[in-house]
mmCIF file of C-alpha atoms in Angstrom:
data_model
loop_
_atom_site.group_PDB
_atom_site.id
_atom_site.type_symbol
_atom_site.label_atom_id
_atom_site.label_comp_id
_atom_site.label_asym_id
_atom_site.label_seq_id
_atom_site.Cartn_x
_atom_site.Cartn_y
_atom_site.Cartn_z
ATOM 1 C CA UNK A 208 -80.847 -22.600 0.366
ATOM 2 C CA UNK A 209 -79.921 -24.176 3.492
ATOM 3 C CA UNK A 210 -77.440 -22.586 5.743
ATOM 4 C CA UNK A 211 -75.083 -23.618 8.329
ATOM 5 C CA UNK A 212 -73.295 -21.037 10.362
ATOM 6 C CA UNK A 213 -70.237 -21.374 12.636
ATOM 7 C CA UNK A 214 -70.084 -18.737 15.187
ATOM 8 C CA UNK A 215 -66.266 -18.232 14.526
ATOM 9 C CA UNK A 216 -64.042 -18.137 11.573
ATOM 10 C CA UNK A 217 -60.843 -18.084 13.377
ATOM 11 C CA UNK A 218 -60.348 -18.923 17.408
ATOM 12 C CA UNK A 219 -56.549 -19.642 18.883
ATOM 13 C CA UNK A 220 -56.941 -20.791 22.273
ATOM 14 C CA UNK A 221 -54.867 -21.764 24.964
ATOM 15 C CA UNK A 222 -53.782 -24.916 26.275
ATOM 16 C CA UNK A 223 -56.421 -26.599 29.067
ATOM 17 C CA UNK A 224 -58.774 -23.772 27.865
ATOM 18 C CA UNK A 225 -62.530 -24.882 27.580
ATOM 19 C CA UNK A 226 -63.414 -24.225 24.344
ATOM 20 C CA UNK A 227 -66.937 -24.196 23.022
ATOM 21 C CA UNK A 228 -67.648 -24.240 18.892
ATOM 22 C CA UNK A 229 -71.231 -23.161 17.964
ATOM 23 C CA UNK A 230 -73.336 -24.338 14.766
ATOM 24 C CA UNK A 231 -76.496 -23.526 13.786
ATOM 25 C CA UNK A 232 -78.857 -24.554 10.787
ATOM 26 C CA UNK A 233 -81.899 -23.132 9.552
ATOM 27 C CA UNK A 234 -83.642 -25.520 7.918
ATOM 28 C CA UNK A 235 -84.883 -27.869 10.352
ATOM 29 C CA UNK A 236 -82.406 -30.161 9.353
ATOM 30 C CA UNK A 237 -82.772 -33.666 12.029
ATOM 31 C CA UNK A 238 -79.217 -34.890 11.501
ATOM 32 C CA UNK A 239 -75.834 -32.718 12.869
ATOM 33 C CA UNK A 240 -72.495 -33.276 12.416
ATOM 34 C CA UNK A 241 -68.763 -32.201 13.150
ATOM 35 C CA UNK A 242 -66.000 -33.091 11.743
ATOM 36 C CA UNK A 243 -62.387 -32.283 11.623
ATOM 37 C CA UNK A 244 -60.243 -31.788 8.927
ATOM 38 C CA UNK A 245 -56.516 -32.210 8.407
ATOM 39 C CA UNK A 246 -53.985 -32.265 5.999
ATOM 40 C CA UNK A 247 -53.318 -35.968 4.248
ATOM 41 C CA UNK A 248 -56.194 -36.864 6.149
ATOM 42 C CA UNK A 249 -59.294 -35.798 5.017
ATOM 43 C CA UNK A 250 -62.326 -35.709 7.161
ATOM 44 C CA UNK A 251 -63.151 -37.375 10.460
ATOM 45 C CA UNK A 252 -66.196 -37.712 11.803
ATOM 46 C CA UNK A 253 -65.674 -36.501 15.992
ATOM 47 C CA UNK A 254 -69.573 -36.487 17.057
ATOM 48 C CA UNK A 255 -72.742 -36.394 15.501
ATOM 49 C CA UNK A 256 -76.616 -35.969 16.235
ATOM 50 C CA UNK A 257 -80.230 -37.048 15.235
ATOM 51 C CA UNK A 258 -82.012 -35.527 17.400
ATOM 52 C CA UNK A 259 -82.640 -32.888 20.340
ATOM 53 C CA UNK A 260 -80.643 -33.805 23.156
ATOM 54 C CA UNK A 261 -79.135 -37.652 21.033
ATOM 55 C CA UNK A 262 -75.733 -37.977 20.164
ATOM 56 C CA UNK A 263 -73.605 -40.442 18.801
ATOM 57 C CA UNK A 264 -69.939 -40.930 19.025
ATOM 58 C CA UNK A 265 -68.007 -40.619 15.422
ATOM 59 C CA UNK A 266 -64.613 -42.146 14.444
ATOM 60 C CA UNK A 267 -62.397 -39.330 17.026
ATOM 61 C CA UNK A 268 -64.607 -38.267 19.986
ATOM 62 C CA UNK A 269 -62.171 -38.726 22.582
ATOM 63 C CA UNK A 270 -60.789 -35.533 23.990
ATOM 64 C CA UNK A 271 -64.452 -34.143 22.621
ATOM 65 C CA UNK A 272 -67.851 -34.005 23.999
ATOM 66 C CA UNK A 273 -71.463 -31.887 22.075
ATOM 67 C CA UNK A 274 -74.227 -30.080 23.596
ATOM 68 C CA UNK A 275 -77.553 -30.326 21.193
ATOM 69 C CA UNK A 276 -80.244 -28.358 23.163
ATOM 70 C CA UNK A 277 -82.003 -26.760 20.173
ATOM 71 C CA UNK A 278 -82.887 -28.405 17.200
ATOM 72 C CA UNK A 279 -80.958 -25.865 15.363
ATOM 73 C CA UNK A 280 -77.969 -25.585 17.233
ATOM 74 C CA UNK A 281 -75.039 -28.121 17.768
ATOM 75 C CA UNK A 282 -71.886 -27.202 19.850
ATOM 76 C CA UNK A 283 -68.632 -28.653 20.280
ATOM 77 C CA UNK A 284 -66.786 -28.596 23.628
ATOM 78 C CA UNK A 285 -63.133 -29.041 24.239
ATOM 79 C CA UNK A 286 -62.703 -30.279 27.978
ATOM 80 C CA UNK A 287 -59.577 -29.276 28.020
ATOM 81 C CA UNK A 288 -57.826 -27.823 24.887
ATOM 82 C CA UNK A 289 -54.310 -29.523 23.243
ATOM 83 C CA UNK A 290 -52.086 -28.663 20.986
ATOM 84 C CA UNK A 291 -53.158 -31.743 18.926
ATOM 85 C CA UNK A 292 -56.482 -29.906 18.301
ATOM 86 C CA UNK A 293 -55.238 -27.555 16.397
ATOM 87 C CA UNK A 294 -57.689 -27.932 13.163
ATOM 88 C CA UNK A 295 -60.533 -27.052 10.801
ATOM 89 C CA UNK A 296 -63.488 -27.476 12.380
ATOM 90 C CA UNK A 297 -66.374 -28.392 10.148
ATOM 91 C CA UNK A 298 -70.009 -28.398 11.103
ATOM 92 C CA UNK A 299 -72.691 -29.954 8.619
ATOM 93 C CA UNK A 300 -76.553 -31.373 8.963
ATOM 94 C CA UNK A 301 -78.862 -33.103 6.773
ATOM 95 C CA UNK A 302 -82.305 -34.325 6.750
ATOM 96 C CA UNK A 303 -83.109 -37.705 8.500
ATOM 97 C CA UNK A 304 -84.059 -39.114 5.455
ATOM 98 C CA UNK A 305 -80.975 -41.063 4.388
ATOM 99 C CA UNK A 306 -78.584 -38.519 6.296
ATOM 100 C CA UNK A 307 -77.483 -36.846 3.139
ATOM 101 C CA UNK A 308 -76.948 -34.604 1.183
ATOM 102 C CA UNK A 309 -74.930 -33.214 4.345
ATOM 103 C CA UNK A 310 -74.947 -29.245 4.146
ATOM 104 C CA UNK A 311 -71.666 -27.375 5.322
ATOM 105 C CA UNK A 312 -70.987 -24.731 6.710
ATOM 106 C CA UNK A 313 -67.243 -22.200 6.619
ATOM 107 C CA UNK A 314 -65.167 -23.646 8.939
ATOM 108 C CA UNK A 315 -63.644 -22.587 12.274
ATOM 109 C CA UNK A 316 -59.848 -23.062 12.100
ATOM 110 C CA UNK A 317 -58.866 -23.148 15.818
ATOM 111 C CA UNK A 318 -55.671 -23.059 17.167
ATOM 112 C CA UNK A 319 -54.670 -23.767 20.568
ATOM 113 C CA UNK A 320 -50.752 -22.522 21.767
ATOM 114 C CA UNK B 299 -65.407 -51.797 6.622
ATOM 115 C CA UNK B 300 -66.149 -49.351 4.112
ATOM 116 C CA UNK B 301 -63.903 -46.939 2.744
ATOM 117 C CA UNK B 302 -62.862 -44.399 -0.344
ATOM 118 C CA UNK B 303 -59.722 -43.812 -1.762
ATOM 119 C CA UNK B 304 -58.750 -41.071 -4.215
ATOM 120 C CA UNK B 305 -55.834 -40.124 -6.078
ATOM 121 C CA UNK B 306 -52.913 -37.933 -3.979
ATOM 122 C CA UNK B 307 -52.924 -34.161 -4.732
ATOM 123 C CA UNK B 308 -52.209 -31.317 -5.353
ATOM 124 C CA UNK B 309 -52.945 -32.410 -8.792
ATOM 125 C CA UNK B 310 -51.691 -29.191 -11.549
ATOM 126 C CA UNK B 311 -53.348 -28.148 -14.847
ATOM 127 C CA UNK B 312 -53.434 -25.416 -17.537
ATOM 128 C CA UNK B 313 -56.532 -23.682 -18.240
ATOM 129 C CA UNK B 314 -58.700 -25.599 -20.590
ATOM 130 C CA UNK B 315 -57.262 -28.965 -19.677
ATOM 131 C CA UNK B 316 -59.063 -32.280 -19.413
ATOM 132 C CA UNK B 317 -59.536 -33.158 -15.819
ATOM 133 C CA UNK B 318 -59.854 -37.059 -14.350
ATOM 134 C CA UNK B 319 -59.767 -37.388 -10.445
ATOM 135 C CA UNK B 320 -59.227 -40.962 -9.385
ATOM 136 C CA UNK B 321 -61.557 -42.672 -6.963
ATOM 137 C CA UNK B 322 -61.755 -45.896 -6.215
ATOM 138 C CA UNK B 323 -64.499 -47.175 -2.872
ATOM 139 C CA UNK B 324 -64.979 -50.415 -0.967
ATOM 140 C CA UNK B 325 -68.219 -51.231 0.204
ATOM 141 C CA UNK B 326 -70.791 -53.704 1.403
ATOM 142 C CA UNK B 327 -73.331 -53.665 -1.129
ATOM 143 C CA UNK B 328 -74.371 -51.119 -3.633
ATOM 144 C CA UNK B 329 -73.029 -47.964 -1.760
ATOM 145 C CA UNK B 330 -74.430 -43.880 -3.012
ATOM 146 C CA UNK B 331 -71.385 -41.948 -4.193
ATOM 147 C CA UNK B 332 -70.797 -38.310 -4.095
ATOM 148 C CA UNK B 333 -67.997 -35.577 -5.036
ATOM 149 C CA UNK B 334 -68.086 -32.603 -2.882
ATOM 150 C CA UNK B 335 -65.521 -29.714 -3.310
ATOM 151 C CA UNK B 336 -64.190 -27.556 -0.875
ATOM 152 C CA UNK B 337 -62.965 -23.701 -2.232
ATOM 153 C CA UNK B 338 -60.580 -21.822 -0.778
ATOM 154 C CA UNK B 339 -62.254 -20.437 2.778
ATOM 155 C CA UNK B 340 -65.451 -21.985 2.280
ATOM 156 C CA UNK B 341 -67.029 -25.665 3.673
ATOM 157 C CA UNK B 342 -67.392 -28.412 1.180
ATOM 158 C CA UNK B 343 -70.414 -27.858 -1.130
ATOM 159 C CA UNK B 344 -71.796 -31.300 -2.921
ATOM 160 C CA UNK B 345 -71.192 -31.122 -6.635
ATOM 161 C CA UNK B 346 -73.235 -34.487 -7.944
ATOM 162 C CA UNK B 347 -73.982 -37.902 -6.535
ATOM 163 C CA UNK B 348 -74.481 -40.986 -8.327
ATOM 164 C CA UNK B 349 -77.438 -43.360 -6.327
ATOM 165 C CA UNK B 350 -76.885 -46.639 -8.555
ATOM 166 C CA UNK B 351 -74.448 -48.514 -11.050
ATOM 167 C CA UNK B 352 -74.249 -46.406 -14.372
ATOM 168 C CA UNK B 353 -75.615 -43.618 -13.237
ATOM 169 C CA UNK B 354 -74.196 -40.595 -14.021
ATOM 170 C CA UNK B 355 -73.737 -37.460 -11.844
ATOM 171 C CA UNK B 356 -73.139 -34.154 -13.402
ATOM 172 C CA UNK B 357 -72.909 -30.588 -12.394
ATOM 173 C CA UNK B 358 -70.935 -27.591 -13.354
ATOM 174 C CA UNK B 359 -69.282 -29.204 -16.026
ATOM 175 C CA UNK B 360 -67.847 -31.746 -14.264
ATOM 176 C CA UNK B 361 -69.557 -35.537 -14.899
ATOM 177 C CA UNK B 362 -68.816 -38.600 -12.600
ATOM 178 C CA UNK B 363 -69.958 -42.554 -13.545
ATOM 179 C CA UNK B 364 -71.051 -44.957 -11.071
ATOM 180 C CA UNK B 365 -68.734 -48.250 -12.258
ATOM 181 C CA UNK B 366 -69.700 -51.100 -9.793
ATOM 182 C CA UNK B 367 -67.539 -53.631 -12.257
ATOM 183 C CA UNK B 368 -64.597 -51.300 -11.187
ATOM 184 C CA UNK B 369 -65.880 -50.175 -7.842
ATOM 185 C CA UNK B 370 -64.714 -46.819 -9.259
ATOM 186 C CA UNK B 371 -66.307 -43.269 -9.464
ATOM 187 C CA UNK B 372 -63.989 -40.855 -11.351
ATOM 188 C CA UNK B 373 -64.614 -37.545 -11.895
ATOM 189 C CA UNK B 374 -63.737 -35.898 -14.778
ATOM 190 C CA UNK B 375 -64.281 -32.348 -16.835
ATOM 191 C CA UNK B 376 -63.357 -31.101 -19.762
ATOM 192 C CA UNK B 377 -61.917 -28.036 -19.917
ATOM 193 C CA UNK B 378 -61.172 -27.201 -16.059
ATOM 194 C CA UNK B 379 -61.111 -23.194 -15.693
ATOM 195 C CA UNK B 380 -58.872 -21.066 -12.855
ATOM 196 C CA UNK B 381 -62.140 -21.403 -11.097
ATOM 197 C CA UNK B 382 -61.972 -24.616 -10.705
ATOM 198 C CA UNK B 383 -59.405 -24.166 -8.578
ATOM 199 C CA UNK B 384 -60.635 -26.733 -5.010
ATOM 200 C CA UNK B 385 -60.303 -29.655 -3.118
ATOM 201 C CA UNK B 386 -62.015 -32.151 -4.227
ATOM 202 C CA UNK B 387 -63.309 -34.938 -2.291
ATOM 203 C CA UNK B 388 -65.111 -38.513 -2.949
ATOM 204 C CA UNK B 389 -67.578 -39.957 -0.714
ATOM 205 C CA UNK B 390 -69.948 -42.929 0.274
ATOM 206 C CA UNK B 391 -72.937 -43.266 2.139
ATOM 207 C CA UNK B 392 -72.707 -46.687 3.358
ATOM 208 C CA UNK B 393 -75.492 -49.440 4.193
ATOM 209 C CA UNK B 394 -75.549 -48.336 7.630
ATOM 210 C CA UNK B 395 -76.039 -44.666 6.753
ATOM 211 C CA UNK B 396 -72.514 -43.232 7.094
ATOM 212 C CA UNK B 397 -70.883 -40.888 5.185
ATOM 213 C CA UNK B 398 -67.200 -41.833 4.483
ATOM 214 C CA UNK B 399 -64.933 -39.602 2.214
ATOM 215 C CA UNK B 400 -61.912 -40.101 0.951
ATOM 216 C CA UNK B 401 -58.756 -37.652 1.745
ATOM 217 C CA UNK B 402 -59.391 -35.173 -0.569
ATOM 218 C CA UNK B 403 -57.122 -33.907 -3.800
ATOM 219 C CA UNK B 404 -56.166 -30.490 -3.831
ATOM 220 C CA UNK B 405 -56.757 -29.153 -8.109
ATOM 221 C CA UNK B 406 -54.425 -26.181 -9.052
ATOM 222 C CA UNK B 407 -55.626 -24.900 -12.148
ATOM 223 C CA UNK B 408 -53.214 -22.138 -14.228
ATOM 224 C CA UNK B 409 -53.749 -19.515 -16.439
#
């Protein structure tokens, strides 16, 4: 079975805090994702990845930038943390072939006072 | 451009109820469709996909029909359980390779 992992379940941050998010998937997946999810809006695509050091801007990146050193591993960076990132956090990756099925992982619910 | 919309939540049943989610897509050509739930603490988890019109996905009870007359993709199931208990959400993977899902509809399922 595949598995994504998010370092954290829970994080509350601070305001203007740098905030890093950490996924990593073991199954040599090409493809990385993260979204963000919020009520009455579903899922939104912030950043994704096809490769080792590639990445693509999604439908939200501003206020967002990734790190994707490692095949395996795909970060998310908050510059600058705001209260209007206070969300679930959803990592996911797939195989290049046809980019799905995309494999999820928990979650990190982050919220930032 | 492409997009999915599915019916408003939360969405209430008994136990051993007959379930129908709404979903409805827009797409540029002949678009894969997918449900994928979400349970309580956990990411979402796909539950079937449908590649091509009349197809039908099915897993866990739960059965979904590719309607490209109706641009439409309902799922349906049943006799939900408490287990069933989720959000639910539809999806498409577009021409261009994206994923796009819909906004999800919570299921509360009663004993």
């Amino acid at each position: 079975d595949v598995k994504v992992t998010q370092s954290s379940r829970y994080l509350v941050k601070r305001t203007g805090e740098k905030v890093f998010l950490e996924c990593v998937q073991d199954m040599d997946h090409e493809n990385m994702f993260w979204y963000r999810q919020d009520p009455g809006l579903g899922l939104r695509l912030i950043y994704f990845s096809y490769d080792v050091k590639m990445k693509e801007k999604g439908d939200i990146p501003e206020g967002y930038s990734v790190s994707r050193e490692k095949k395996e591993r795909f970060s998310l960076i908050l510059e600058s943390a705001s209260t209007n990132q206070t969300s679930m956090y959803l990592c996911a990756s797939s195989p290049r072939t046809g980019r799905w099925p995309l494999h999820f992982g928990n979650g990190t619910r982050l919220t930032v006072t | 451009g492409d997009s999915v919309t599915q019916m408003e939540g939360p969405v209430t049943l008994s136990e051993e109820a007959f379930l129908t989610i709404n979903c409805t897509y827009t797409a540029t050509g002949y678009p894969s469709l997918f449900w994928y739930v979400q349970y309580p603490g956990e990411g979402l988890q796909l539950l079937l996909k449908a590649t091509k019109a009349d197809d039908k996905g099915s897993n866990k009870g739960f059965e979904a029909t590719y309607r490209k007359e109706t641009t439409s993709f309902h799922l349906e199931k049943g006799s939900v359980q408490v287990s069933d208990s989720a959000v639910y959400f539809c999806a498409l993977k577009s021409r261009d390779d994206k994923i796009i899902f819909g906004k999800g509809t919570r299921l509360h399922i009663l004993p």
